[in-house]
């Protein structure tokens, strides 16, 4: 119903349609790209592309999944434009929302959640993208493979490597662990 109203040019209905996905879109973009300005640009680009494609009467069966694919393509477009990636130590903790819930059963809450997101940001870009698309945007390995134009086996392998690196980062940052080098 909202899609039909958006197609007729009702911008208020468009706001209602995309509103529930904006915080997660911003947080995903911020964690992957590491810079507030780039995350904001990605969300703007995704909204423009979404509105344009809706107005052009593109067939959309599952808006949430479709929107996350649009967002992921926008993130990849911006990330490919960036010649040099920098680590994100300068991101203030308040810029990452604690409202979004990651579908990871053992995800810590509060301050530990911030540390987890910083750990994700310390990964290489290719691993960071896959972790965020898989866990935060809830795309399957097959969907990520299609989106990135990479074999599904490579996605699964990178996902495995990312999990290992995250485990090591989290374990080594724990004050109780004294065996990390």
GROMACS .gro file of C-alpha atoms in nm:
model
  181
    1UNK     CA    1   0.000   0.000   0.000
    2UNK     CA    2   0.281   0.242   0.093
    3UNK     CA    3   0.466   0.150  -0.227
    4UNK     CA    4   0.164   0.240  -0.439
    5UNK     CA    5   0.134   0.573  -0.263
    6UNK     CA    6   0.508   0.638  -0.307
    7UNK     CA    7   0.478   0.563  -0.678
    8UNK     CA    8   0.220   0.839  -0.706
    9UNK     CA    9   0.473   1.084  -0.555
   10UNK     CA   10   0.360   1.090  -0.190
   11UNK     CA   11   0.684   1.181  -0.011
   12UNK     CA   12   0.534   1.144   0.336
   13UNK     CA   13   0.449   0.780   0.259
   14UNK     CA   14   0.807   0.733   0.137
   15UNK     CA   15   0.932   0.860   0.475
   16UNK     CA   16   0.704   0.610   0.649
   17UNK     CA   17   0.827   0.331   0.422
   18UNK     CA   18   1.202   0.386   0.473
   19UNK     CA   19   1.192   0.527   0.827
   20UNK     CA   20   1.225   0.194   1.011
   21UNK     CA   21   1.544   0.108   0.816
   22UNK     CA   22   1.739   0.435   0.837
   23UNK     CA   23   1.919   0.386   1.171
   24UNK     CA   24   2.039   0.039   1.075
   25UNK     CA   25   2.142   0.165   0.729
   26UNK     CA   26   2.344   0.447   0.885
   27UNK     CA   27   2.509   0.224   1.146
   28UNK     CA   28   2.602  -0.037   0.885
   29UNK     CA   29   2.748   0.230   0.659
   30UNK     CA   30   2.941   0.388   0.944
   31UNK     CA   31   3.094   0.062   1.062
   32UNK     CA   32   3.192  -0.046   0.710
   33UNK     CA   33   3.321   0.290   0.586
   34UNK     CA   34   3.448   0.426   0.916
   35UNK     CA   35   3.362   0.790   0.850
   36UNK     CA   36   3.047   0.979   0.939
   37UNK     CA   37   3.046   1.187   0.620
   38UNK     CA   38   3.071   0.876   0.401
   39UNK     CA   39   2.799   0.698   0.597
   40UNK     CA   40   2.568   0.995   0.556
   41UNK     CA   41   2.647   1.011   0.184
   42UNK     CA   42   2.570   0.641   0.144
   43UNK     CA   43   2.234   0.673   0.319
   44UNK     CA   44   2.147   0.978   0.106
   45UNK     CA   45   2.245   0.792  -0.212
   46UNK     CA   46   2.045   0.486  -0.107
   47UNK     CA   47   1.738   0.698  -0.037
   48UNK     CA   48   1.765   0.877  -0.371
   49UNK     CA   49   1.812   0.549  -0.558
   50UNK     CA   50   1.526   0.387  -0.365
   51UNK     CA   51   1.287   0.672  -0.436
   52UNK     CA   52   1.385   0.685  -0.803
   53UNK     CA   53   1.346   0.313  -0.853
   54UNK     CA   54   1.010   0.308  -0.674
   55UNK     CA   55   0.888   0.596  -0.891
   56UNK     CA   56   1.008   0.408  -1.201
   57UNK     CA   57   0.773   0.126  -1.097
   58UNK     CA   58   1.043  -0.133  -1.033
   59UNK     CA   59   0.894  -0.455  -0.904
   60UNK     CA   60   0.957  -0.497  -0.532
   61UNK     CA   61   0.836  -0.809  -0.356
   62UNK     CA   62   1.017  -0.772  -0.022
   63UNK     CA   63   1.094  -0.408   0.050
   64UNK     CA   64   1.327  -0.472   0.345
   65UNK     CA   65   1.552  -0.712   0.153
   66UNK     CA   66   1.536  -0.500  -0.159
   67UNK     CA   67   1.631  -0.184   0.033
   68UNK     CA   68   1.926  -0.360   0.201
   69UNK     CA   69   2.056  -0.462  -0.142
   70UNK     CA   70   2.029  -0.101  -0.263
   71UNK     CA   71   2.214   0.013   0.050
   72UNK     CA   72   2.486  -0.250   0.008
   73UNK     CA   73   2.544  -0.146  -0.354
   74UNK     CA   74   2.574   0.218  -0.242
   75UNK     CA   75   2.823   0.122   0.030
   76UNK     CA   76   3.031  -0.074  -0.219
   77UNK     CA   77   3.021   0.213  -0.467
   78UNK     CA   78   3.152   0.462  -0.211
   79UNK     CA   79   3.412   0.219  -0.074
   80UNK     CA   80   3.549   0.153  -0.421
   81UNK     CA   81   3.585   0.528  -0.477
   82UNK     CA   82   3.807   0.561  -0.171
   83UNK     CA   83   4.171   0.510  -0.265
   84UNK     CA   84   4.300   0.484   0.090
   85UNK     CA   85   4.123   0.326   0.387
   86UNK     CA   86   4.197   0.453   0.732
   87UNK     CA   87   4.115   0.293   1.064
   88UNK     CA   88   3.825   0.444   1.253
   89UNK     CA   89   3.971   0.528   1.592
   90UNK     CA   90   3.832   0.881   1.557
   91UNK     CA   91   3.467   0.770   1.554
   92UNK     CA   92   3.306   0.888   1.874
   93UNK     CA   93   3.116   0.618   2.065
   94UNK     CA   94   2.802   0.832   2.058
   95UNK     CA   95   2.789   0.815   1.675
   96UNK     CA   96   2.719   0.442   1.680
   97UNK     CA   97   2.366   0.374   1.793
   98UNK     CA   98   2.312   0.119   2.065
   99UNK     CA   99   1.950   0.088   1.948
  100UNK     CA  100   2.025  -0.148   1.658
  101UNK     CA  101   2.029  -0.513   1.759
  102UNK     CA  102   2.269  -0.747   1.587
  103UNK     CA  103   2.141  -1.099   1.531
  104UNK     CA  104   2.438  -1.257   1.706
  105UNK     CA  105   2.327  -1.459   2.006
  106UNK     CA  106   2.625  -1.376   2.224
  107UNK     CA  107   2.654  -1.009   2.136
  108UNK     CA  108   2.741  -0.812   2.448
  109UNK     CA  109   2.532  -0.511   2.548
  110UNK     CA  110   2.614  -0.151   2.635
  111UNK     CA  111   2.981  -0.058   2.649
  112UNK     CA  112   3.082  -0.408   2.538
  113UNK     CA  113   2.869  -0.363   2.227
  114UNK     CA  114   3.064  -0.047   2.142
  115UNK     CA  115   3.387  -0.242   2.183
  116UNK     CA  116   3.250  -0.515   1.957
  117UNK     CA  117   3.171  -0.259   1.685
  118UNK     CA  118   3.521  -0.111   1.719
  119UNK     CA  119   3.658  -0.463   1.682
  120UNK     CA  120   3.460  -0.507   1.360
  121UNK     CA  121   3.596  -0.174   1.235
  122UNK     CA  122   3.951  -0.297   1.293
  123UNK     CA  123   3.904  -0.576   1.037
  124UNK     CA  124   4.020  -0.541   0.677
  125UNK     CA  125   3.757  -0.381   0.455
  126UNK     CA  126   3.665  -0.701   0.271
  127UNK     CA  127   3.600  -0.884   0.598
  128UNK     CA  128   3.423  -0.587   0.757
  129UNK     CA  129   3.182  -0.563   0.463
  130UNK     CA  130   3.095  -0.932   0.480
  131UNK     CA  131   3.044  -0.931   0.859
  132UNK     CA  132   2.814  -0.629   0.844
  133UNK     CA  133   2.614  -0.754   0.547
  134UNK     CA  134   2.576  -1.100   0.702
  135UNK     CA  135   2.503  -1.011   1.064
  136UNK     CA  136   2.369  -0.658   1.057
  137UNK     CA  137   2.186  -0.646   0.724
  138UNK     CA  138   2.095  -1.016   0.762
  139UNK     CA  139   2.185  -1.109   0.405
  140UNK     CA  140   2.264  -1.472   0.332
  141UNK     CA  141   2.605  -1.584   0.204
  142UNK     CA  142   2.440  -1.647  -0.132
  143UNK     CA  143   2.293  -1.294  -0.143
  144UNK     CA  144   2.628  -1.140  -0.047
  145UNK     CA  145   2.802  -1.346  -0.315
  146UNK     CA  146   2.556  -1.225  -0.575
  147UNK     CA  147   2.588  -0.865  -0.458
  148UNK     CA  148   2.968  -0.866  -0.453
  149UNK     CA  149   2.995  -1.084  -0.763
  150UNK     CA  150   3.209  -1.337  -0.575
  151UNK     CA  151   3.164  -1.713  -0.534
  152UNK     CA  152   2.959  -1.816  -0.232
  153UNK     CA  153   3.243  -2.038  -0.108
  154UNK     CA  154   3.471  -1.734  -0.091
  155UNK     CA  155   3.209  -1.545   0.111
  156UNK     CA  156   3.182  -1.836   0.355
  157UNK     CA  157   3.560  -1.857   0.382
  158UNK     CA  158   3.591  -1.483   0.449
  159UNK     CA  159   3.310  -1.500   0.701
  160UNK     CA  160   3.496  -1.779   0.881
  161UNK     CA  161   3.823  -1.578   0.875
  162UNK     CA  162   3.642  -1.269   1.003
  163UNK     CA  163   3.490  -1.463   1.292
  164UNK     CA  164   3.832  -1.602   1.386
  165UNK     CA  165   3.990  -1.256   1.376
  166UNK     CA  166   3.706  -1.108   1.580
  167UNK     CA  167   3.739  -1.385   1.838
  168UNK     CA  168   4.111  -1.315   1.863
  169UNK     CA  169   4.060  -0.938   1.889
  170UNK     CA  170   3.793  -0.973   2.156
  171UNK     CA  171   3.987  -1.238   2.349
  172UNK     CA  172   4.308  -1.034   2.341
  173UNK     CA  173   4.135  -0.715   2.453
  174UNK     CA  174   3.989  -0.889   2.755
  175UNK     CA  175   4.186  -0.785   3.068
  176UNK     CA  176   4.171  -1.141   3.203
  177UNK     CA  177   4.358  -1.282   2.902
  178UNK     CA  178   4.731  -1.260   2.946
  179UNK     CA  179   4.834  -1.508   2.676
  180UNK     CA  180   4.793  -1.274   2.376
  181UNK     CA  181   5.101  -1.143   2.210
   0.00000   0.00000   0.00000
